[in-house]
mmCIF file of C-alpha atoms in Angstrom:
data_model
loop_
_atom_site.group_PDB
_atom_site.id
_atom_site.type_symbol
_atom_site.label_atom_id
_atom_site.label_comp_id
_atom_site.label_asym_id
_atom_site.label_seq_id
_atom_site.Cartn_x
_atom_site.Cartn_y
_atom_site.Cartn_z
ATOM 1 C CA UNK J 200 11.195 10.302 18.251
ATOM 2 C CA UNK J 201 13.328 13.012 20.097
ATOM 3 C CA UNK J 202 16.836 12.112 20.967
ATOM 4 C CA UNK J 203 19.177 13.850 22.786
ATOM 5 C CA UNK J 204 23.085 13.319 22.963
ATOM 6 C CA UNK J 205 26.080 15.099 25.163
ATOM 7 C CA UNK J 206 29.071 15.978 24.113
ATOM 8 C CA UNK J 207 32.507 17.594 25.247
ATOM 9 C CA UNK J 208 35.572 16.562 26.957
ATOM 10 C CA UNK J 209 35.808 13.774 29.962
ATOM 11 C CA UNK J 210 38.986 15.542 31.730
ATOM 12 C CA UNK J 211 38.805 18.501 32.712
ATOM 13 C CA UNK J 212 41.711 20.476 34.892
ATOM 14 C CA UNK J 213 40.363 21.906 38.042
ATOM 15 C CA UNK J 214 40.322 25.904 37.989
ATOM 16 C CA UNK J 215 39.106 25.420 34.064
ATOM 17 C CA UNK J 216 36.171 25.445 32.342
ATOM 18 C CA UNK J 217 33.948 22.864 31.833
ATOM 19 C CA UNK J 218 31.951 22.702 28.402
ATOM 20 C CA UNK J 219 29.202 20.352 27.234
ATOM 21 C CA UNK J 220 26.404 20.445 23.901
ATOM 22 C CA UNK J 221 23.503 18.027 23.895
ATOM 23 C CA UNK J 222 22.523 17.943 20.152
ATOM 24 C CA UNK J 223 18.897 17.327 20.071
ATOM 25 C CA UNK J 224 17.833 14.970 17.175
ATOM 26 C CA UNK J 225 14.379 13.661 16.000
ATOM 27 C CA UNK J 226 12.425 17.022 16.916
ATOM 28 C CA UNK J 227 12.703 20.396 16.951
ATOM 29 C CA UNK J 228 14.553 22.344 19.792
ATOM 30 C CA UNK J 229 11.655 25.188 19.754
ATOM 31 C CA UNK J 230 9.016 26.061 22.101
ATOM 32 C CA UNK J 231 10.680 23.681 24.890
ATOM 33 C CA UNK J 232 12.830 23.972 27.688
ATOM 34 C CA UNK J 233 16.260 21.914 28.423
ATOM 35 C CA UNK J 234 17.625 21.249 30.869
ATOM 36 C CA UNK J 235 20.752 20.522 32.294
ATOM 37 C CA UNK J 236 21.679 17.958 35.621
ATOM 38 C CA UNK J 237 24.226 15.985 36.926
ATOM 39 C CA UNK J 238 24.920 13.221 39.418
ATOM 40 C CA UNK J 239 28.338 12.434 41.392
ATOM 41 C CA UNK J 240 29.747 9.179 41.670
ATOM 42 C CA UNK J 241 26.978 7.395 43.955
ATOM 43 C CA UNK J 242 25.206 10.136 44.322
ATOM 44 C CA UNK J 243 21.485 11.793 43.534
ATOM 45 C CA UNK J 244 20.584 14.195 40.817
ATOM 46 C CA UNK J 245 21.374 18.048 41.425
ATOM 47 C CA UNK J 246 19.339 19.992 38.927
ATOM 48 C CA UNK J 247 22.154 22.586 36.949
ATOM 49 C CA UNK J 248 19.818 25.090 35.610
ATOM 50 C CA UNK J 249 17.688 25.718 32.168
ATOM 51 C CA UNK J 250 16.882 27.541 29.131
ATOM 52 C CA UNK J 251 13.994 28.022 26.430
ATOM 53 C CA UNK J 252 14.379 27.759 22.704
ATOM 54 C CA UNK J 253 14.281 31.460 23.036
ATOM 55 C CA UNK J 254 17.649 31.728 24.740
ATOM 56 C CA UNK J 255 15.250 32.607 28.495
ATOM 57 C CA UNK J 256 17.707 30.656 31.713
ATOM 58 C CA UNK J 257 17.938 29.800 34.952
ATOM 59 C CA UNK J 258 20.364 28.680 37.081
ATOM 60 C CA UNK J 259 20.519 27.056 40.326
ATOM 61 C CA UNK J 260 21.942 29.756 42.817
ATOM 62 C CA UNK J 261 24.230 27.194 44.486
ATOM 63 C CA UNK J 262 25.842 27.139 41.285
ATOM 64 C CA UNK J 263 25.048 30.165 39.335
ATOM 65 C CA UNK J 264 27.690 32.529 39.865
ATOM 66 C CA UNK J 265 29.796 29.903 37.618
ATOM 67 C CA UNK J 266 27.466 28.204 35.020
ATOM 68 C CA UNK J 267 26.023 29.479 31.697
ATOM 69 C CA UNK J 268 23.889 27.711 29.512
ATOM 70 C CA UNK J 269 22.713 29.052 25.747
ATOM 71 C CA UNK J 270 20.679 27.475 23.180
ATOM 72 C CA UNK J 271 21.559 27.391 19.338
ATOM 73 C CA UNK J 272 18.398 27.093 17.898
ATOM 74 C CA UNK J 273 20.228 27.073 14.104
ATOM 75 C CA UNK J 274 22.307 23.901 15.060
ATOM 76 C CA UNK J 275 19.318 22.231 17.303
ATOM 77 C CA UNK J 276 22.001 22.407 20.414
ATOM 78 C CA UNK J 277 21.904 23.740 23.388
ATOM 79 C CA UNK J 278 25.521 23.848 25.792
ATOM 80 C CA UNK J 279 26.704 23.873 29.626
ATOM 81 C CA UNK J 280 30.102 25.786 30.590
ATOM 82 C CA UNK J 281 30.655 25.861 33.899
ATOM 83 C CA UNK J 282 33.985 27.494 34.649
ATOM 84 C CA UNK J 283 36.251 27.817 37.512
ATOM 85 C CA UNK J 284 35.711 23.492 38.212
ATOM 86 C CA UNK J 285 36.994 21.534 41.458
ATOM 87 C CA UNK J 286 36.662 17.865 42.127
ATOM 88 C CA UNK J 287 33.034 18.346 43.194
ATOM 89 C CA UNK J 288 32.274 19.053 39.965
ATOM 90 C CA UNK J 289 33.289 15.359 38.744
ATOM 91 C CA UNK J 290 29.744 13.427 37.675
ATOM 92 C CA UNK J 291 27.795 12.650 34.678
ATOM 93 C CA UNK J 292 26.002 15.316 33.481
ATOM 94 C CA UNK J 293 22.786 14.702 31.325
ATOM 95 C CA UNK J 294 20.748 17.200 29.647
ATOM 96 C CA UNK J 295 16.839 16.092 29.284
ATOM 97 C CA UNK J 296 13.944 18.093 28.263
ATOM 98 C CA UNK J 297 11.346 19.559 29.983
ATOM 99 C CA UNK J 298 7.643 18.274 30.141
ATOM 100 C CA UNK J 299 4.512 19.498 32.346
ATOM 101 C CA UNK J 300 4.850 21.814 34.246
ATOM 102 C CA UNK J 301 8.645 20.066 35.964
ATOM 103 C CA UNK J 302 9.079 16.984 34.188
ATOM 104 C CA UNK J 303 11.840 15.797 32.384
ATOM 105 C CA UNK J 304 10.873 13.402 29.650
ATOM 106 C CA UNK J 305 13.622 12.841 27.552
ATOM 107 C CA UNK J 306 17.124 12.647 28.742
ATOM 108 C CA UNK J 307 20.259 11.995 26.842
ATOM 109 C CA UNK J 308 22.538 9.059 28.228
ATOM 110 C CA UNK J 309 24.863 11.283 30.375
ATOM 111 C CA UNK J 310 28.911 11.882 29.445
ATOM 112 C CA UNK J 311 30.719 11.695 32.504
ATOM 113 C CA UNK J 312 33.091 15.050 33.341
ATOM 114 C CA UNK J 313 36.658 13.684 35.478
ATOM 115 C CA UNK J 314 38.320 17.179 36.706
ATOM 116 C CA UNK J 315 41.558 16.234 37.754
ATOM 117 C CA UNK J 316 45.498 17.674 36.937
ATOM 118 C CA UNK W 144 20.941 17.384 52.004
ATOM 119 C CA UNK W 145 18.201 17.420 49.757
ATOM 120 C CA UNK W 146 15.745 20.277 49.984
ATOM 121 C CA UNK W 147 13.115 17.263 49.576
ATOM 122 C CA UNK W 148 13.362 14.069 52.112
ATOM 123 C CA UNK W 149 13.359 10.476 50.665
ATOM 124 C CA UNK W 150 13.746 7.144 52.862
ATOM 125 C CA UNK W 151 17.260 6.027 51.516
ATOM 126 C CA UNK W 152 15.698 2.692 51.001
ATOM 127 C CA UNK W 153 12.364 0.915 50.700
ATOM 128 C CA UNK W 154 11.782 -3.795 50.006
ATOM 129 C CA UNK W 155 8.976 -5.695 49.153
ATOM 130 C CA UNK W 156 8.186 -9.232 48.071
ATOM 131 C CA UNK W 157 7.161 -9.811 44.119
ATOM 132 C CA UNK W 158 3.728 -8.806 43.688
ATOM 133 C CA UNK W 159 3.033 -6.348 46.395
ATOM 134 C CA UNK W 160 2.614 -2.641 46.453
ATOM 135 C CA UNK W 161 4.909 -0.271 47.372
ATOM 136 C CA UNK W 162 5.337 3.425 47.934
ATOM 137 C CA UNK W 163 7.663 5.686 47.930
ATOM 138 C CA UNK W 164 7.056 9.169 49.790
ATOM 139 C CA UNK W 165 8.698 12.627 49.013
ATOM 140 C CA UNK W 166 8.477 15.508 51.905
ATOM 141 C CA UNK W 167 9.041 18.883 51.120
ATOM 142 C CA UNK W 168 7.604 22.404 52.109
ATOM 143 C CA UNK W 169 5.206 25.289 50.960
ATOM 144 C CA UNK W 170 8.180 26.779 48.605
ATOM 145 C CA UNK W 171 8.348 23.498 46.622
ATOM 146 C CA UNK W 172 6.130 20.357 46.761
ATOM 147 C CA UNK W 173 3.207 22.478 48.367
ATOM 148 C CA UNK W 174 3.093 24.854 45.613
ATOM 149 C CA UNK W 175 4.717 23.326 42.534
ATOM 150 C CA UNK W 176 4.299 20.165 40.328
ATOM 151 C CA UNK W 177 6.062 16.706 41.115
ATOM 152 C CA UNK W 178 7.573 14.234 39.098
ATOM 153 C CA UNK W 179 9.587 11.185 39.284
ATOM 154 C CA UNK W 180 12.445 8.654 38.173
ATOM 155 C CA UNK W 181 13.016 5.746 37.781
ATOM 156 C CA UNK W 182 16.971 4.849 37.475
ATOM 157 C CA UNK W 183 17.874 1.729 37.003
ATOM 158 C CA UNK W 184 21.679 0.801 37.389
ATOM 159 C CA UNK W 185 24.439 2.545 34.949
ATOM 160 C CA UNK W 186 21.361 4.215 32.760
ATOM 161 C CA UNK W 187 19.416 7.323 32.490
ATOM 162 C CA UNK W 188 16.748 8.624 34.958
ATOM 163 C CA UNK W 189 13.291 7.504 33.049
ATOM 164 C CA UNK W 190 10.509 9.519 33.548
ATOM 165 C CA UNK W 191 7.347 8.021 35.543
ATOM 166 C CA UNK W 192 5.150 10.668 36.554
ATOM 167 C CA UNK W 193 5.120 14.462 36.169
ATOM 168 C CA UNK W 194 2.717 16.869 36.928
ATOM 169 C CA UNK W 195 2.156 15.278 40.132
ATOM 170 C CA UNK W 196 0.043 11.915 38.552
ATOM 171 C CA UNK W 197 0.274 12.502 34.866
ATOM 172 C CA UNK W 198 1.873 9.065 33.241
ATOM 173 C CA UNK W 199 4.086 9.486 29.703
ATOM 174 C CA UNK W 200 3.018 6.999 27.304
ATOM 175 C CA UNK W 201 4.068 3.801 27.993
ATOM 176 C CA UNK W 202 4.617 3.791 31.437
ATOM 177 C CA UNK W 203 2.086 1.008 32.597
ATOM 178 C CA UNK W 204 -0.679 2.152 35.627
ATOM 179 C CA UNK W 205 1.229 -0.148 37.560
ATOM 180 C CA UNK W 206 2.705 3.180 38.564
ATOM 181 C CA UNK W 207 0.876 6.122 40.058
ATOM 182 C CA UNK W 208 1.492 9.618 42.090
ATOM 183 C CA UNK W 209 -0.082 11.603 44.242
ATOM 184 C CA UNK W 210 0.216 14.369 46.133
ATOM 185 C CA UNK W 211 -0.909 16.335 49.597
ATOM 186 C CA UNK W 212 0.646 19.276 51.070
ATOM 187 C CA UNK W 213 3.757 19.196 50.936
ATOM 188 C CA UNK W 214 4.312 15.686 50.453
ATOM 189 C CA UNK W 215 4.063 13.377 47.695
ATOM 190 C CA UNK W 216 3.735 9.856 46.928
ATOM 191 C CA UNK W 217 4.600 7.643 44.136
ATOM 192 C CA UNK W 218 3.163 4.049 44.372
ATOM 193 C CA UNK W 219 3.923 1.068 42.278
ATOM 194 C CA UNK W 220 1.697 -2.356 42.347
ATOM 195 C CA UNK W 221 2.870 -5.322 41.371
ATOM 196 C CA UNK W 222 6.374 -5.707 41.704
ATOM 197 C CA UNK W 223 8.664 -7.043 39.420
ATOM 198 C CA UNK W 224 12.393 -7.695 40.182
ATOM 199 C CA UNK W 225 12.727 -5.289 37.025
ATOM 200 C CA UNK W 226 11.613 -2.519 39.330
ATOM 201 C CA UNK W 227 14.787 -2.680 42.087
ATOM 202 C CA UNK W 228 16.016 0.425 40.832
ATOM 203 C CA UNK W 229 16.454 3.856 42.051
ATOM 204 C CA UNK W 230 13.555 6.683 42.488
ATOM 205 C CA UNK W 231 13.589 10.087 42.668
ATOM 206 C CA UNK W 232 11.288 12.656 42.931
ATOM 207 C CA UNK W 233 12.248 16.508 41.738
ATOM 208 C CA UNK W 234 9.971 19.750 41.586
ATOM 209 C CA UNK W 235 10.530 23.361 41.578
ATOM 210 C CA UNK W 236 11.190 25.624 44.579
ATOM 211 C CA UNK W 237 10.091 29.170 44.272
ATOM 212 C CA UNK W 238 11.982 30.344 47.671
ATOM 213 C CA UNK W 239 14.774 29.017 46.000
ATOM 214 C CA UNK W 240 14.264 29.633 41.846
ATOM 215 C CA UNK W 241 15.949 26.125 41.332
ATOM 216 C CA UNK W 242 14.794 22.521 40.363
ATOM 217 C CA UNK W 243 15.170 20.744 43.566
ATOM 218 C CA UNK W 244 15.537 16.786 43.625
ATOM 219 C CA UNK W 245 15.025 14.292 46.564
ATOM 220 C CA UNK W 246 18.075 12.049 47.776
ATOM 221 C CA UNK W 247 16.762 9.215 45.799
ATOM 222 C CA UNK W 248 14.907 6.027 47.352
ATOM 223 C CA UNK W 249 16.669 2.045 46.507
ATOM 224 C CA UNK W 250 14.054 -0.406 46.274
ATOM 225 C CA UNK W 251 14.754 -4.086 46.868
ATOM 226 C CA UNK W 252 12.248 -6.851 45.670
ATOM 227 C CA UNK W 253 13.163 -9.814 47.670
#
């Protein structure tokens, strides 16, 4: 059974870069699309972007100038970098695996990132 | 303000049927597939329906999905108190070139 685990700093200073990694266990990262999704406290879900195991990426236009998603198939991981963070980037960040034409069947437990000095 | 519109809340009694609406446009629901998620308090979202009407293994047939035009609907029959959660729809928006979520609907089982 595939499991995802997010990891990274829980506190990031304003204007710095948020970096998270999603480790895939129980299955291979190859031949799938993988997404990052976030949820600000008390609010709804926002799609950040995705990557295929080949490295092909798509980003939410609202974040595109600040987002980089990369994949490391040798480590069975993919990563998120979000630059120039502000308080509005404080959220619970999830990684998820795609299924079908647009669905997410496996989710990590999420990791909370707070942007504060 | 979300691209996909969902009512903020819905309520129903145990054993009853409830439906959740998700309204979009020709650039998102009108031409792409919709999936639905249940988010219990303090937990990650759980996939209920993908590709408009497909249930992943392990999801009971109490849950159903449909799509018509630029709207999609999630249905739950035989409501249980354990179904109290937030429910989200999501699809791809071809104009925005982005995945778009609805704002979510909170289900209260009275």
